[in-house]
């Protein structure tokens, strides 16, 4: 008997562990570090993030910082990804280490999903309030329905202090100020505790008496009806009536305490304000483009035509958030993440100003380890081996002009 | 010990053994149901149960009762027909809520730091108690399915209202009106749960205007009746002993 008992106990304990762990190990996706594993064409041909700025590198708990910048919704959006008709401006952080106090596209608050148009450029800003200490990679991010998350560039930000001091004060329309971090917590525990206890009481009522073996024997012997006594019936009626009474009472008292409530708010926001980009006076034609695998470099032959009234020079090539600069023309002063910045990564065969009305064919090389580190070189294994990016030209007065490129890419393995 | 010899030698020992089995079986049932029901509920109810900004007056009210009446119906069938024990629904909900609370507290809060006031589970206990009481008092599957199933759907929203009402207080936020629950969803960043996958306040019950929750609850109750029947028979089939002949026992 003892051995049998031990065995059953042991087996049921194993079963318990397996089922409980299986069910309980669900954790909502917290990590945001899929940036490198996302298909290169997704990063190069969907949302182009530029002019990004992380306002701080170190933030104490309860202080705020912003990520701001612009994004261009690529005209040549890939066929295989759903168009960004329903999108959500997000931030890629490992769970709520910051809270998102505000986010804006074209100056409009975007707590809900928005509709974006191909070929347009938008300005955005996300205001974050530090909550949990640690070093976190903070990304700009756009979720696109049917396309998944499109992760923009990320920068390491340190939060200092203690999470215990984090507060999130909110004032409601009924004039009450509360801390959303802990609001309603006691009330939640109270009602769950109360109902759980009532359920437990019902179970205990039945578990006090012999349960399975004798009752099973009685049922098999056809004496099932004798197993429910008159007292049992009274108790059941008491539980049922008590349940209804508590529900009625708690509904009434809740409605009295919270007379003003509104439904959850939802709905798509359309017609986001775009940035009026200056009329393009520079045009670029890609003659050919190759990626040299051993050299970690992309080489483009392009014909640049200047139709403006001031000489222009190519200063930057930006693709998937990696910025290749020609230091003669363009220098980063925004504190852009090092791993995404090739300060001297752009070489132009002849980068003297292209005079107005002039056209010139040049060799442009963008080389940096980032091609490998950010797995952009994997582009050559993508089903549609095209690359895309932004070229930034500067005229003599320092005015900037953005030109997009989109062309096939041929790998070279030698 | 030969097979013909009994493992117990006196009545006192038999009672003790029977009691030991009671606890072992109850313990096992509790945790097996916990595991199965928990997985089932997470897969079918999922986000509607996880986040306060999904707990709306239409879909949450409709979906949660329909997908959660399943295990209670099946376990009731087994415990009632074989043992005349009327706590099938309550034992299921006790297991589910324990599992949910452990998950929300240890994983959602302890591991990912979502505040508990944003990711607590829904309360299913009132419906479970009424379902068990009706089965015991009437002894009838049909009545339990019809009256109990309807009650399961109807009691869900009022049973949760005292917990979620405080989160439906409106806030003016940078020129937009939101509820506190919406604000929780906005503040506590979920990278894998963008706003557009949130299914709230969608549906065709627009003509009912403000009183949409009771209508959704009734609809949910009606579907729960059907699901109750279905799962009750699953439970009954599952609890049969025709695989073992009584001679071999
Ligand atoms: Cu990252």
XYZ file of C-alpha atoms and ligand atoms in Angstrom:
664
model
C 0.000 0.000 0.000
C 2.716 2.403 1.038
C 4.740 1.669 -2.104
C 1.697 2.081 -4.314
C 0.862 5.320 -2.600
C 4.375 6.628 -3.100
C 4.338 5.656 -6.743
C 1.020 7.330 -7.444
C 2.177 10.381 -5.568
C 5.428 10.494 -7.495
C 3.753 10.004 -10.877
C 1.127 12.583 -10.229
C 3.814 14.963 -9.112
C 5.646 14.503 -12.404
C 2.395 14.999 -14.327
C 1.804 18.103 -12.295
C 5.177 19.553 -13.071
C 4.849 18.894 -16.788
C 1.387 20.347 -17.188
C 2.003 23.304 -14.959
C 5.254 24.248 -16.606
C 3.808 23.765 -20.086
C 0.997 26.138 -19.333
C 2.863 28.642 -17.280
C 5.900 29.312 -19.384
C 4.090 31.617 -21.694
C 5.722 35.032 -21.627
C 4.602 37.827 -23.928
C 7.240 38.683 -26.515
C 9.554 41.091 -24.865
C 12.729 41.065 -26.845
C 13.096 43.414 -29.758
C 16.370 42.196 -31.075
C 15.193 40.573 -34.244
C 16.728 43.464 -36.158
C 19.538 41.474 -37.698
C 17.518 38.399 -38.510
C 14.872 40.298 -40.408
C 15.184 39.754 -44.178
C 17.475 42.402 -45.637
C 15.024 43.427 -48.341
C 12.429 44.122 -45.627
C 14.778 46.579 -44.002
C 15.986 48.121 -47.257
C 12.757 48.469 -49.159
C 9.979 49.289 -46.717
C 10.464 52.081 -44.194
C 13.603 54.221 -44.516
C 14.410 55.866 -41.217
C 16.632 58.943 -41.315
C 17.598 62.016 -39.309
C 17.149 59.913 -36.192
C 17.945 61.336 -32.833
C 17.938 59.778 -29.399
C 17.803 62.734 -27.033
C 19.725 60.996 -24.208
C 22.122 58.139 -23.631
C 21.499 57.941 -19.906
C 18.161 58.557 -18.227
C 17.240 58.285 -14.546
C 13.977 56.479 -13.687
C 10.960 58.834 -14.056
C 12.837 61.083 -16.513
C 11.935 61.261 -20.156
C 13.767 61.042 -23.459
C 12.669 61.172 -27.070
C 13.425 59.323 -30.260
C 12.651 61.536 -33.171
C 13.333 61.643 -36.869
C 11.748 61.052 -40.219
C 10.797 58.053 -42.224
C 10.247 57.640 -45.913
C 7.696 55.034 -46.967
C 9.438 53.430 -49.882
C 7.776 53.863 -53.253
C 9.000 50.469 -54.447
C 7.430 48.624 -51.474
C 7.980 44.873 -52.026
C 5.131 42.851 -53.491
C 5.538 40.187 -50.834
C 4.781 42.527 -47.945
C 1.356 44.044 -47.308
C 1.170 47.777 -47.932
C 1.275 49.921 -44.786
C -2.408 50.779 -44.893
C -2.749 49.762 -41.263
C 0.411 50.490 -39.318
C 1.381 51.288 -35.783
C 4.300 53.453 -34.701
C 5.997 51.426 -31.990
C 9.306 51.326 -30.189
C 11.489 48.243 -30.080
C 12.412 47.768 -26.432
C 12.543 44.622 -24.290
C 9.130 45.006 -22.636
C 7.987 48.086 -20.760
C 11.432 49.230 -19.598
C 10.231 52.650 -20.698
C 6.614 53.663 -20.862
C 5.471 55.389 -24.023
C 4.165 58.697 -22.802
C 3.444 59.963 -26.274
C 4.055 59.275 -29.944
C 3.383 61.557 -32.852
C 3.416 61.300 -36.627
C 3.323 64.634 -38.425
C 2.474 66.295 -35.133
C -0.590 64.149 -34.460
C -0.788 61.862 -31.414
C -0.873 58.249 -32.620
C -1.963 55.936 -29.810
C -3.826 53.965 -32.477
C -3.089 52.525 -35.871
C -2.498 54.802 -38.814
C -2.612 54.602 -42.574
C 0.586 55.446 -44.459
C 1.019 56.264 -48.134
C 3.795 54.949 -50.335
C 6.294 57.512 -51.526
C 5.611 59.919 -48.665
C 7.919 61.131 -45.938
C 6.690 61.586 -42.376
C 8.104 63.169 -39.281
C 7.773 61.241 -36.033
C 8.572 61.538 -32.347
C 8.227 59.105 -29.460
C 8.393 60.355 -25.886
C 9.570 57.720 -23.425
C 9.654 57.749 -19.633
C 12.283 55.575 -17.968
C 10.909 52.793 -15.772
C 13.333 49.914 -15.310
C 17.093 50.358 -14.778
C 19.478 48.660 -17.178
C 21.130 49.011 -20.591
C 18.507 48.780 -23.274
C 18.624 48.797 -27.036
C 15.994 51.318 -28.077
C 14.719 51.055 -31.643
C 12.387 53.035 -33.777
C 9.833 50.561 -35.055
C 6.826 50.343 -37.335
C 4.376 47.453 -37.154
C 2.617 46.849 -40.446
C -0.455 44.669 -40.608
C 0.343 41.726 -42.844
C 3.995 42.737 -42.909
C 5.066 42.284 -39.316
C 7.350 44.508 -37.320
C 9.758 46.676 -39.297
C 12.580 47.461 -36.956
C 14.496 50.656 -37.419
C 17.913 51.579 -36.065
C 18.580 51.025 -32.386
C 20.793 52.748 -29.871
C 21.908 51.676 -26.400
C 20.387 53.765 -23.635
C 21.104 53.343 -19.936
C 18.416 53.794 -17.325
C 19.685 54.497 -13.826
C 17.931 54.484 -10.470
C 15.387 52.110 -9.029
C 12.131 50.843 -10.489
C 10.517 51.025 -7.058
C 10.519 54.800 -7.343
C 8.729 54.775 -10.708
C 5.377 56.563 -10.707
C 2.867 57.147 -13.470
C 0.442 59.847 -12.332
C -2.670 60.396 -14.462
C -5.575 62.773 -13.953
C -8.916 61.467 -15.172
C -11.765 63.469 -16.673
C -13.600 62.974 -13.402
C -10.890 64.972 -11.687
C -9.146 62.169 -9.842
C -5.362 61.836 -9.869
C -4.006 58.313 -9.628
C -0.828 56.299 -10.187
C -1.491 54.026 -13.162
C 1.397 51.792 -12.094
C -0.542 50.486 -9.072
C -4.064 51.826 -9.582
C -6.918 49.345 -9.012
C -4.505 46.649 -7.854
C -6.015 46.186 -4.386
C -9.491 46.084 -5.884
C -8.415 43.410 -8.380
C -6.857 41.242 -5.680
C -9.907 41.702 -3.446
C -12.497 40.492 -5.961
C -10.355 37.670 -7.268
C -9.567 36.621 -3.690
C -13.209 36.738 -2.676
C -14.477 34.670 -5.610
C -11.625 32.199 -5.360
C -12.450 31.654 -1.685
C -16.120 31.055 -2.470
C -15.150 28.487 -5.102
C -12.750 26.844 -2.693
C -15.471 26.693 -0.043
C -17.754 24.816 -2.452
C -14.984 22.335 -3.209
C -14.164 21.874 0.483
C -17.815 21.227 1.261
C -17.690 18.163 -1.005
C -14.152 17.110 -0.230
C -14.905 16.793 3.507
C -16.971 13.695 2.773
C -15.640 10.545 1.091
C -15.398 11.228 -2.608
C -14.374 8.881 -5.348
C -14.286 5.247 -4.272
C -17.456 4.922 -2.157
C -19.453 7.251 -4.395
C -18.385 5.334 -7.477
C -19.489 2.078 -5.836
C -22.852 3.603 -4.914
C -23.406 4.923 -8.450
C -22.527 1.517 -9.942
C -24.992 -0.090 -7.517
C -27.769 2.191 -8.799
C -27.972 4.235 -5.633
C -26.801 7.499 -7.189
C -29.792 9.494 -5.939
C -29.005 8.717 -2.323
C -25.698 10.566 -2.677
C -27.255 14.026 -2.721
C -28.860 14.864 0.604
C -31.440 17.492 1.450
C -28.702 19.500 3.184
C -26.602 19.369 0.022
C -29.497 20.856 -1.904
C -29.914 23.641 0.622
C -26.194 24.410 0.496
C -26.243 24.487 -3.320
C -29.198 26.853 -3.305
C -27.357 29.006 -0.796
C -24.260 29.175 -3.011
C -26.291 29.965 -6.141
C -28.389 32.609 -4.426
C -25.319 34.061 -2.720
C -23.508 34.302 -6.068
C -26.387 36.176 -7.686
C -26.695 38.424 -4.644
C -22.984 39.310 -4.612
C -23.074 40.024 -8.356
C -26.115 42.264 -8.008
C -24.674 44.055 -5.020
C -21.198 44.523 -6.514
C -22.631 45.761 -9.830
C -24.728 48.332 -8.023
C -21.942 49.521 -5.759
C -19.477 49.699 -8.678
C -21.857 51.765 -10.787
C -22.416 54.052 -7.855
C -18.693 54.476 -7.304
C -17.859 54.863 -11.020
C -20.872 56.552 -12.562
C -18.858 57.744 -15.553
C -17.199 55.092 -17.705
C -16.590 54.978 -21.429
C -15.949 52.099 -23.825
C -12.440 51.292 -25.008
C -11.374 53.582 -27.805
C -10.298 52.143 -31.141
C -10.217 52.961 -34.819
C -7.791 53.704 -37.623
C -6.343 57.199 -38.011
C -6.094 58.379 -41.602
C -4.691 61.359 -43.436
C -1.455 61.713 -41.492
C 0.416 64.907 -42.279
C 3.403 64.337 -44.550
C 6.534 66.391 -45.013
C 6.578 68.524 -48.120
C 9.944 67.578 -49.601
C 11.662 70.253 -51.750
C 11.326 69.733 -55.491
C 14.049 67.389 -56.706
C 16.692 68.986 -58.848
C 19.113 66.071 -58.808
C 18.375 62.866 -60.674
C 20.307 59.628 -60.383
C 20.407 56.687 -62.711
C 22.022 53.474 -61.485
C 23.984 51.915 -64.350
C 24.928 48.819 -62.397
C 25.492 47.709 -58.843
C 27.549 44.848 -57.458
C 28.204 43.595 -53.969
C 31.722 42.309 -53.398
C 31.407 39.589 -50.794
C 35.112 39.427 -49.772
C 35.448 43.206 -49.538
C 32.172 43.852 -47.714
C 31.530 46.636 -50.159
C 28.835 47.668 -52.518
C 29.855 49.331 -55.707
C 27.481 51.359 -57.813
C 28.020 53.058 -61.109
C 25.616 55.937 -61.334
C 24.944 58.893 -63.556
C 24.085 62.004 -61.593
C 22.418 64.937 -63.321
C 22.150 68.308 -61.620
C 19.172 70.312 -62.864
C 19.400 72.851 -60.058
C 21.185 76.165 -59.846
C 23.932 75.242 -57.393
C 26.723 72.674 -57.583
C 25.984 69.423 -55.655
C 28.075 66.704 -54.027
C 27.041 63.269 -52.778
C 27.408 63.131 -48.982
C 25.640 60.053 -47.756
C 24.176 56.708 -48.709
C 21.667 55.353 -46.188
C 20.197 51.876 -46.377
C 18.379 49.936 -43.664
C 19.534 52.507 -41.146
C 23.243 52.033 -41.961
C 24.788 55.358 -42.937
C 27.819 55.570 -45.245
C 29.298 59.067 -45.215
C 31.886 60.910 -47.257
C 33.603 62.924 -44.493
C 34.552 65.630 -46.991
C 30.895 66.436 -47.502
C 28.921 65.158 -44.545
C 29.753 64.583 -40.875
C 27.388 63.138 -38.277
C 26.875 65.311 -35.220
C 23.769 63.629 -33.849
C 25.493 60.855 -31.921
C 24.213 58.198 -34.300
C 24.919 54.629 -33.079
C 28.520 53.661 -33.927
C 27.699 50.237 -35.292
C 25.364 51.792 -37.856
C 27.650 54.618 -38.868
C 30.442 54.324 -41.446
C 31.925 57.785 -41.096
C 34.311 57.243 -43.957
C 32.430 54.460 -45.650
C 31.469 56.301 -48.798
C 33.960 56.785 -51.624
C 33.035 58.606 -54.794
C 35.419 58.370 -57.758
C 35.043 62.088 -58.439
C 33.205 63.997 -55.761
C 33.932 67.527 -56.877
C 30.740 69.604 -57.145
C 28.617 68.769 -60.161
C 27.832 72.094 -61.739
C 24.259 73.098 -62.620
C 23.162 71.507 -65.845
C 26.025 69.059 -65.730
C 25.805 65.281 -65.788
C 28.512 62.933 -64.514
C 28.971 59.176 -64.275
C 30.784 58.133 -61.093
C 31.800 55.021 -59.195
C 30.375 55.000 -55.677
C 31.612 52.505 -53.104
C 29.878 51.926 -49.775
C 32.037 49.715 -47.605
C 31.797 48.784 -43.962
C 31.663 45.724 -41.723
C 28.030 46.672 -41.094
C 27.154 44.890 -44.345
C 28.046 41.658 -42.586
C 27.243 42.593 -38.995
C 23.734 43.688 -39.918
C 23.409 40.829 -42.404
C 22.508 43.198 -45.192
C 24.728 41.164 -47.504
C 22.154 38.394 -47.144
C 20.221 40.456 -49.654
C 21.901 38.458 -52.399
C 20.076 35.377 -51.124
C 16.682 37.097 -51.061
C 14.019 36.118 -53.579
C 14.076 39.586 -55.154
C 17.723 40.580 -55.146
C 17.308 44.319 -55.358
C 18.749 46.929 -53.120
C 17.355 50.283 -52.220
C 18.410 53.257 -50.193
C 18.575 56.972 -49.823
C 21.231 59.252 -51.335
C 21.769 62.643 -49.764
C 23.222 65.432 -51.888
C 24.446 68.768 -50.570
C 24.614 71.991 -52.570
C 27.107 74.771 -52.007
C 24.884 76.467 -49.426
C 24.683 73.185 -47.494
C 21.068 72.464 -48.476
C 20.289 68.786 -48.502
C 18.371 66.845 -51.067
C 17.174 63.256 -50.788
C 17.093 60.926 -53.774
C 15.935 57.322 -53.542
C 17.560 54.523 -55.471
C 16.176 51.101 -56.244
C 18.067 48.749 -58.564
C 19.115 45.106 -59.035
C 22.228 43.977 -57.208
C 24.701 41.453 -58.608
C 26.956 39.634 -56.144
C 30.630 39.158 -56.864
C 32.393 36.357 -55.001
C 35.967 37.075 -56.058
C 1.297 -10.630 -1.929
C -0.927 -12.675 -4.239
C -3.550 -11.075 -6.414
C -6.446 -12.604 -4.480
C -5.307 -11.092 -1.216
C -6.757 -7.711 -0.337
C -4.467 -4.813 0.303
C -6.503 -3.814 3.339
C -7.294 -5.940 6.365
C -9.825 -3.919 8.310
C -12.617 -1.443 7.736
C -10.524 1.336 9.241
C -7.751 0.574 6.780
C -10.204 0.492 3.890
C -11.544 3.898 4.863
C -8.040 5.246 5.143
C -7.059 3.865 1.738
C -10.221 5.241 0.175
C -9.495 8.666 1.637
C -5.911 8.531 0.380
C -7.229 7.809 -3.092
C -9.664 10.703 -2.767
C -6.872 13.151 -2.200
C -4.608 11.654 -4.844
C -7.350 11.733 -7.445
C -8.498 15.233 -6.544
C -4.917 16.482 -6.612
C -4.255 14.874 -9.996
C -7.566 16.019 -11.487
C -6.891 19.534 -10.277
C -3.497 19.835 -11.896
C -4.243 17.908 -15.077
C -7.309 20.073 -15.620
C -5.257 23.129 -14.747
C -2.709 22.292 -17.442
C -5.159 21.323 -20.169
C -7.700 24.044 -19.497
C -4.974 26.686 -19.161
C -3.426 25.868 -22.536
C -6.847 25.673 -24.173
C -7.906 29.007 -22.727
C -4.664 30.769 -23.650
C -4.899 29.546 -27.239
C -8.545 30.441 -27.694
C -9.091 33.396 -25.357
C -5.492 34.623 -25.461
C -5.053 38.358 -25.641
C -8.658 38.987 -24.609
C -7.790 37.595 -21.235
C -4.255 38.985 -21.003
C -4.743 42.726 -21.369
C -7.198 45.216 -19.953
C -7.255 47.141 -23.231
C -8.815 44.070 -24.875
C -11.599 43.687 -22.303
C -14.331 45.460 -24.219
C -18.128 45.289 -24.234
C -18.455 43.209 -27.377
C -15.833 40.630 -28.228
C -14.330 39.886 -24.836
C -17.832 39.449 -23.397
C -18.667 37.138 -26.272
C -15.469 35.166 -26.720
C -14.310 34.499 -23.162
C -17.442 32.642 -21.922
C -17.792 30.624 -25.128
C -14.253 29.301 -25.072
C -14.184 28.820 -21.303
C -17.345 26.739 -20.816
C -15.637 23.821 -22.556
C -13.662 22.135 -19.774
C -16.247 22.801 -17.050
C -18.871 21.037 -19.180
C -16.647 18.022 -19.803
C -15.389 17.644 -16.235
C -18.921 18.068 -14.873
C -20.065 15.176 -17.051
C -17.335 12.912 -15.715
C -17.680 13.804 -12.050
C -21.466 13.825 -12.073
C -22.183 10.572 -13.894
C -19.509 8.505 -12.244
C -19.459 9.965 -8.742
C -22.458 12.305 -8.366
C -19.965 14.983 -7.427
C -21.196 18.450 -8.395
C -17.979 20.454 -8.408
C -16.754 19.898 -11.989
C -17.053 23.506 -13.100
C -15.674 24.976 -9.887
C -12.660 22.660 -9.797
C -11.878 23.623 -13.407
C -12.070 27.325 -12.711
C -10.077 26.973 -9.486
C -7.351 25.251 -11.505
C -7.483 27.679 -14.403
C -7.364 30.764 -12.217
C -4.497 29.416 -10.149
C -2.549 28.712 -13.345
C -3.436 32.087 -14.806
C -2.445 33.950 -11.687
C 0.870 32.118 -11.408
C 1.553 32.894 -15.071
C 0.530 36.545 -14.855
C 2.357 37.133 -11.630
C 5.593 35.280 -12.365
C 5.886 35.808 -16.125
C 3.972 38.907 -17.127
C 4.971 40.836 -14.016
C 7.986 39.026 -12.576
C 9.777 38.399 -15.850
C 8.553 41.072 -18.273
C 7.391 43.725 -15.762
C 3.911 44.386 -17.075
C 1.972 45.786 -14.109
C -0.475 43.273 -12.640
C -3.300 45.845 -12.902
C -2.872 45.596 -16.687
C -2.573 41.823 -17.181
C -4.723 40.123 -14.520
C -6.994 37.252 -15.641
C -10.785 37.400 -16.048
C -13.001 36.129 -13.258
C -15.020 33.015 -14.195
C -16.037 31.858 -10.730
C -19.649 33.160 -10.481
C -20.698 31.256 -13.603
C -18.933 28.109 -12.399
C -20.715 28.079 -9.028
C -24.103 28.602 -10.662
C -23.362 25.919 -13.265
C -22.483 23.363 -10.567
C -25.463 24.289 -8.409
C -27.886 23.941 -11.322
C -26.511 20.540 -12.301
C -26.812 19.311 -8.721
C -30.291 20.687 -8.107
C -31.827 19.517 -11.384
C -29.652 16.529 -12.250
C -30.467 17.288 -15.860
C -27.991 17.935 -18.671
C -30.567 19.789 -20.720
C -31.499 22.174 -17.935
C -27.853 22.672 -16.985
C -26.924 23.408 -20.580
C -29.807 25.782 -21.228
C -30.120 27.582 -17.904
C -26.524 27.097 -16.764
C -25.003 27.865 -20.161
C -27.030 31.040 -20.432
C -26.102 32.014 -16.880
C -22.421 31.354 -17.691
C -22.617 33.908 -20.510
C -24.733 36.403 -18.590
C -22.769 36.385 -15.340
C -19.398 36.908 -16.993
C -19.549 40.644 -17.586
C -21.165 41.633 -14.256
C -18.774 39.260 -12.494
C -15.838 41.178 -13.925
C -17.291 44.669 -13.939
C -16.240 45.582 -10.364
C -12.647 44.834 -11.402
C -12.581 46.540 -14.797
C -14.974 49.462 -14.255
C -12.272 51.573 -12.550
C -10.183 51.148 -15.711
C -12.969 52.448 -17.939
C -12.853 55.916 -16.410
C -12.096 58.386 -19.216
C -8.939 60.482 -19.471
C -8.119 63.397 -21.702
C -4.719 62.655 -23.113
C -2.965 65.146 -25.382
C -6.239 66.150 -26.938
C -7.711 62.657 -27.288
C -10.163 60.859 -25.037
C -9.075 57.441 -23.841
C -9.991 55.098 -21.024
C -7.385 54.229 -18.407
C -7.274 50.731 -19.912
C -6.457 52.174 -23.358
C -3.772 54.232 -21.705
C -2.270 51.155 -20.034
C -2.049 49.506 -23.456
C -0.385 52.608 -24.858
C 2.017 53.214 -21.982
C 3.242 49.695 -21.288
C 4.901 48.938 -24.619
C 4.206 45.546 -26.197
C 6.385 45.193 -29.267
C 4.663 41.979 -30.338
C 1.114 43.236 -29.842
C 0.645 46.283 -32.081
C -2.561 48.234 -31.692
C -4.129 46.982 -34.927
C -4.337 43.363 -33.835
C -6.459 44.459 -30.899
C -9.986 43.279 -31.629
C -12.261 45.490 -29.587
C -15.577 47.203 -30.170
C -15.905 45.521 -33.533
C -19.082 43.833 -34.684
C -22.533 44.412 -36.052
C -24.404 45.222 -32.856
C -24.262 48.956 -33.542
C -28.039 49.374 -33.456
C -28.073 48.611 -29.763
C -26.110 51.754 -29.005
C -24.883 52.011 -25.452
C -26.434 48.797 -24.180
C -24.232 46.532 -26.181
C -22.739 44.557 -23.268
C -26.007 42.822 -22.226
C -26.750 41.972 -25.851
C -23.262 40.500 -26.298
C -23.685 38.600 -23.031
C -26.976 37.087 -24.217
C -25.439 36.090 -27.512
C -22.492 34.583 -25.659
C -24.901 32.705 -23.381
C -26.720 31.188 -26.357
C -23.523 29.962 -27.947
C -22.342 28.703 -24.546
C -25.445 26.471 -24.430
C -24.380 24.753 -27.628
C -20.757 24.464 -26.555
C -21.897 23.081 -23.203
C -23.795 20.243 -24.890
C -20.876 19.472 -27.157
C -18.248 19.346 -24.439
C -20.561 17.604 -21.998
C -20.714 14.705 -24.424
C -16.962 14.801 -24.954
C -16.605 14.502 -21.181
C -19.111 11.700 -20.955
C -17.413 9.762 -23.718
C -14.020 10.363 -22.135
C -15.220 9.099 -18.765
C -16.616 5.798 -19.983
C -15.008 2.593 -18.753
C -15.982 0.224 -21.555
C -12.279 -0.143 -22.420
C -11.821 -2.110 -19.203
C -14.081 -5.070 -18.523
C -15.254 -5.350 -14.928
C -13.836 -8.894 -14.615
C -10.296 -7.670 -14.813
C -10.811 -5.202 -11.980
Cu 18.272 45.909 -30.709
